[in-house]
CSV table of C-alpha atoms in Angstrom, one decimal:
chain,number,residue,atom,x,y,z
P,1,UNK,CA,0.0,0.0,0.0
P,2,UNK,CA,2.8,2.4,0.9
P,3,UNK,CA,4.6,2.0,-2.4
P,4,UNK,CA,1.4,2.3,-4.4
P,5,UNK,CA,0.4,5.4,-2.4
P,6,UNK,CA,3.9,6.9,-3.0
P,7,UNK,CA,3.6,6.3,-6.8
P,8,UNK,CA,0.1,7.8,-6.9
P,9,UNK,CA,1.2,10.8,-4.8
P,10,UNK,CA,4.2,11.2,-7.1
P,11,UNK,CA,1.9,11.3,-10.1
P,12,UNK,CA,-0.5,13.8,-8.5
P,13,UNK,CA,2.4,16.1,-7.5
P,14,UNK,CA,3.9,15.9,-11.0
P,15,UNK,CA,0.5,16.8,-12.5
P,16,UNK,CA,0.2,19.8,-10.1
P,17,UNK,CA,3.7,21.0,-11.0
P,18,UNK,CA,2.9,20.9,-14.7
P,19,UNK,CA,-0.5,22.5,-14.4
P,20,UNK,CA,0.7,25.3,-12.2
P,21,UNK,CA,4.0,25.6,-14.0
P,22,UNK,CA,6.0,25.3,-10.8
P,23,UNK,CA,9.8,25.4,-10.9
P,24,UNK,CA,10.4,21.9,-9.6
P,25,UNK,CA,12.4,19.1,-11.3
P,26,UNK,CA,12.0,15.3,-11.0
P,27,UNK,CA,14.3,15.2,-8.0
P,28,UNK,CA,12.1,17.7,-6.1
P,29,UNK,CA,8.9,15.8,-7.1
P,30,UNK,CA,10.4,12.5,-5.9
P,31,UNK,CA,11.5,14.0,-2.6
P,32,UNK,CA,8.1,15.5,-2.0
P,33,UNK,CA,6.4,12.2,-2.7
P,34,UNK,CA,8.7,10.3,-0.4
P,35,UNK,CA,8.4,12.9,2.4
P,36,UNK,CA,4.6,13.3,2.1
P,37,UNK,CA,3.6,9.6,1.9
P,38,UNK,CA,3.6,9.0,5.7
P,39,UNK,CA,1.5,12.2,6.3
P,40,UNK,CA,-0.9,11.3,3.6
P,41,UNK,CA,-1.2,7.7,5.0
P,42,UNK,CA,-2.0,9.2,8.4
P,43,UNK,CA,-4.6,11.5,6.9
P,44,UNK,CA,-6.3,8.6,5.1
P,45,UNK,CA,-6.2,6.5,8.3
P,46,UNK,CA,-7.8,9.4,10.3
P,47,UNK,CA,-10.5,9.8,7.6
P,48,UNK,CA,-11.3,6.1,7.7
P,49,UNK,CA,-11.5,6.2,11.5
P,50,UNK,CA,-13.7,9.2,11.5
P,51,UNK,CA,-16.0,7.5,8.9
P,52,UNK,CA,-16.2,4.5,11.2
P,53,UNK,CA,-17.2,6.7,14.1
P,54,UNK,CA,-20.2,7.9,12.1
P,55,UNK,CA,-21.1,4.5,10.6
P,56,UNK,CA,-24.6,3.5,11.9
P,57,UNK,CA,-24.8,0.3,13.9
P,58,UNK,CA,-27.9,-1.8,13.3
P,59,UNK,CA,-29.7,-2.9,16.4
P,60,UNK,CA,-32.8,-4.9,16.5
P,61,UNK,CA,-35.5,-3.6,18.8
P,62,UNK,CA,-36.3,-6.3,21.3
P,63,UNK,CA,-39.1,-4.5,23.1
P,64,UNK,CA,-40.6,-1.2,24.2
P,65,UNK,CA,-42.6,-0.4,27.4
P,66,UNK,CA,-43.9,2.6,29.1
P,67,UNK,CA,-43.9,2.8,32.9
P,68,UNK,CA,-46.9,5.1,33.6
P,69,UNK,CA,-46.0,5.6,37.3
P,70,UNK,CA,-42.4,6.5,36.6
P,71,UNK,CA,-43.2,8.4,33.4
P,72,UNK,CA,-40.4,6.6,31.5
P,73,UNK,CA,-40.4,4.9,28.1
P,74,UNK,CA,-37.9,2.1,27.9
P,75,UNK,CA,-36.7,0.6,24.6
P,76,UNK,CA,-34.5,-2.5,24.7
P,77,UNK,CA,-32.3,-3.1,21.7
P,78,UNK,CA,-30.1,-6.2,21.2
P,79,UNK,CA,-27.1,-4.6,23.0
P,80,UNK,CA,-28.4,-1.4,24.5
P,81,UNK,CA,-31.2,-0.1,26.7
P,82,UNK,CA,-32.7,3.4,26.1
P,83,UNK,CA,-34.8,5.2,28.7
P,84,UNK,CA,-36.5,8.6,28.0
P,85,UNK,CA,-38.8,10.6,30.1
P,86,UNK,CA,-42.2,10.6,28.4
P,87,UNK,CA,-42.4,14.4,28.8
P,88,UNK,CA,-39.1,14.9,26.9
P,89,UNK,CA,-39.5,15.7,23.1
P,90,UNK,CA,-37.7,13.0,21.0
P,91,UNK,CA,-36.2,15.8,19.0
P,92,UNK,CA,-34.6,17.5,22.0
P,93,UNK,CA,-30.8,17.9,22.0
P,94,UNK,CA,-30.3,15.1,24.6
P,95,UNK,CA,-32.6,12.7,22.9
P,96,UNK,CA,-31.0,13.2,19.5
P,97,UNK,CA,-27.5,12.8,21.0
P,98,UNK,CA,-28.6,9.6,22.7
P,99,UNK,CA,-30.0,8.3,19.5
P,100,UNK,CA,-26.8,9.2,17.6
P,101,UNK,CA,-24.5,7.5,20.2
P,102,UNK,CA,-26.8,4.4,20.3
P,103,UNK,CA,-26.9,4.0,16.5
P,104,UNK,CA,-23.2,4.7,15.8
P,105,UNK,CA,-21.1,3.6,18.8
P,106,UNK,CA,-20.9,-0.1,19.7
P,107,UNK,CA,-19.6,0.8,23.2
P,108,UNK,CA,-23.0,2.2,24.3
P,109,UNK,CA,-24.8,0.0,26.8
P,110,UNK,CA,-27.5,2.4,28.0
P,111,UNK,CA,-28.8,5.9,27.5
P,112,UNK,CA,-31.0,7.8,29.9
P,113,UNK,CA,-32.7,11.0,29.0
P,114,UNK,CA,-34.5,12.6,32.0
P,115,UNK,CA,-34.6,16.1,30.4
P,116,UNK,CA,-34.1,17.9,27.1
P,117,UNK,CA,-30.5,18.8,28.0
P,118,UNK,CA,-29.2,16.0,30.2
P,119,UNK,CA,-28.0,12.6,29.0
P,120,UNK,CA,-27.0,9.7,31.3
P,121,UNK,CA,-24.7,7.4,29.2
P,122,UNK,CA,-23.2,4.0,30.1
P,123,UNK,CA,-20.4,2.8,27.9
P,124,UNK,CA,-18.3,-0.3,27.9
P,125,UNK,CA,-15.1,0.6,25.9
P,126,UNK,CA,-13.0,-2.3,24.6
P,127,UNK,CA,-9.6,-0.5,24.8
P,128,UNK,CA,-7.8,2.4,26.2
P,129,UNK,CA,-8.1,4.1,22.8
P,130,UNK,CA,-11.9,3.7,22.8
P,131,UNK,CA,-12.0,5.2,26.3
P,132,UNK,CA,-9.7,8.0,25.1
P,133,UNK,CA,-12.2,8.7,22.3
P,134,UNK,CA,-15.1,9.0,24.9
P,135,UNK,CA,-13.0,11.3,27.1
P,136,UNK,CA,-12.2,13.6,24.2
P,137,UNK,CA,-15.8,13.4,22.7
P,138,UNK,CA,-17.5,14.2,25.9
P,139,UNK,CA,-14.9,16.8,27.0
P,140,UNK,CA,-14.3,14.9,30.3
P,141,UNK,CA,-11.6,16.2,32.7
P,142,UNK,CA,-9.5,13.2,33.7
P,143,UNK,CA,-8.7,14.8,37.1
P,144,UNK,CA,-12.5,15.0,37.8
P,145,UNK,CA,-13.3,11.4,37.0
P,146,UNK,CA,-14.1,9.1,39.9
P,147,UNK,CA,-13.6,5.4,40.2
P,148,UNK,CA,-16.1,3.2,42.0
P,149,UNK,CA,-15.9,-0.6,41.9
P,150,UNK,CA,-15.6,-1.6,38.2
P,151,UNK,CA,-16.6,1.8,36.7
P,152,UNK,CA,-15.4,5.3,36.2
P,153,UNK,CA,-17.8,8.2,36.4
P,154,UNK,CA,-17.6,11.7,35.1
P,155,UNK,CA,-19.6,14.7,33.7
P,156,UNK,CA,-18.9,16.3,30.4
P,157,UNK,CA,-20.8,18.0,27.7
P,158,UNK,CA,-21.5,17.8,24.0
P,159,UNK,CA,-22.9,21.1,22.7
P,160,UNK,CA,-25.6,22.2,25.0
P,161,UNK,CA,-26.1,18.7,26.5
P,162,UNK,CA,-24.6,17.8,29.9
P,163,UNK,CA,-23.5,14.1,29.8
P,164,UNK,CA,-23.0,12.0,32.9
P,165,UNK,CA,-21.0,9.0,31.8
P,166,UNK,CA,-20.4,5.7,33.4
P,167,UNK,CA,-17.4,3.9,31.9
P,168,UNK,CA,-18.1,0.3,32.7
P,169,UNK,CA,-14.9,-1.8,33.0
P,170,UNK,CA,-12.6,1.2,32.5
P,171,UNK,CA,-10.6,0.6,35.7
P,172,UNK,CA,-9.4,-2.6,34.1
P,173,UNK,CA,-8.3,-0.7,31.1
P,174,UNK,CA,-6.4,1.8,33.2
P,175,UNK,CA,-4.1,-0.8,34.8
P,176,UNK,CA,-1.3,0.3,32.4
P,177,UNK,CA,-0.9,3.6,34.1
P,178,UNK,CA,2.0,4.7,31.9
P,179,UNK,CA,0.0,4.3,28.8
P,180,UNK,CA,-3.0,5.9,30.3
P,181,UNK,CA,-1.0,8.9,31.5
P,182,UNK,CA,0.6,9.2,28.0
P,183,UNK,CA,-2.9,9.3,26.5
P,184,UNK,CA,-4.0,12.0,29.0
P,185,UNK,CA,-6.5,9.6,30.7
P,186,UNK,CA,-5.1,9.9,34.2
P,187,UNK,CA,-4.2,13.0,36.1
P,188,UNK,CA,-0.7,13.2,37.6
P,189,UNK,CA,-2.1,12.8,41.1
P,190,UNK,CA,-3.8,9.5,40.2
P,191,UNK,CA,-1.9,6.4,41.4
């Protein structure tokens, strides 16, 4: 892939040089292709990862029930449970964010929407990188995260929605403290 990419990049640079009448010779073009190949590969990898973040995940609806006394509608999917207050509009920011996370992120175990601007989110990340994605996506402060039993809890936000997250199984992922610190997932005071 790298050699093929380098050749394709070389051809693109050569075309741009000719079209724009740039003062570069074959040696310059070759050097640019060799130097830019790793950066272009990284950009392609990031674009693919971003596309996967937005790829919808298909879940079958197992059942829906409304608890009249609690005022909560619960929908159970194959791998996720969604609860929403019956008084909350399904087009509210929190409900839309919950639906987006449920449909596009396989880590989501449960979503709770008690109000239009508050989302309770339970995730079960499979790796430190997955947890780092959630920390970044929800704007969580690593020094404000709390551990309790087999979960990590924190409050962040996405746009105008406050998100209370429960990272199920995250303490097991954080056992490699050096890697977690390097990724910015642990504050310096954490031991």
